[in-house]
């Protein structure tokens, strides 16, 4: 839930700023972490203008915040920060959507912000939300002044000004991306994976619970050709599939997948995972599925479901580690789990 901030929120906002700043140490920007958090004197003008918003969790505590200003003829995102413990759950994107709605309500055509060009959760993240870099020649005097003032800090990483139209919707879904975890690479599915996956899926033990038999290369080519279309013909579903490749191996050992659709106002992903028997009992399914769900949350998925056969205890364990729980619903003999 979003609401306008009140003076009592400053304590939580300062704590969020301190916690989020620590991530910058990993990329050589310890000075960001060392900067003192916002003071009451700096916070009060945002309160007075109605330009401070917070995201509140179910328990009532603040987990993210948004500070706005007006520069030139655009609404400027002065700060949007999510507590690291709540990252990758779509809170940042939701606050950007709120900023867009605020700009439209004020008759402002665009949203601007300044950020680090090469920090992964800065400019690359905003680009996925539809922001583009503003060339120097196109910056208004106030935005130019803001960038110039930031340059005086002599940051070791370059800063950039970005903008997006306020009335254009946030991208409905980002393009699938390669993902990585501690031990794994998750490669976006392509037809070229058919040969390696035919080997990975050849063990008859895989079909003990599901029935059926191992697919041939030709069958996988047909299947992957359809899946690589990326969604249902009516656009109601989005299909995302990744092939799991351990960093220390050349060949795949399984896959993770998500079928995404809207359920009312929520974006829901039905997820699944398969790992070949030779690579089981190593935590690979859990690690790959966690990398996928982390990315999906960042992209705006709010809820997850999975269908698991009775007595498939390994898959139940993966689901629990992802934060899912069993429901009373049963579809085609499979129990429905949800987050």
mmCIF file of C-alpha atoms in Angstrom, residues 30-37:
data_model
loop_
_atom_site.group_PDB
_atom_site.id
_atom_site.type_symbol
_atom_site.label_atom_id
_atom_site.label_comp_id
_atom_site.label_asym_id
_atom_site.label_seq_id
_atom_site.Cartn_x
_atom_site.Cartn_y
_atom_site.Cartn_z
ATOM 1 C CA UNK A 30 31.422 3.213 -0.439
ATOM 2 C CA UNK A 31 31.017 6.981 -0.316
ATOM 3 C CA UNK A 32 27.316 6.504 -1.080
ATOM 4 C CA UNK A 33 27.007 4.270 1.960
ATOM 5 C CA UNK A 34 28.972 6.751 4.063
ATOM 6 C CA UNK A 35 26.794 9.730 3.159
ATOM 7 C CA UNK A 36 24.552 10.707 6.085
ATOM 8 C CA UNK A 37 20.855 9.900 5.575
#
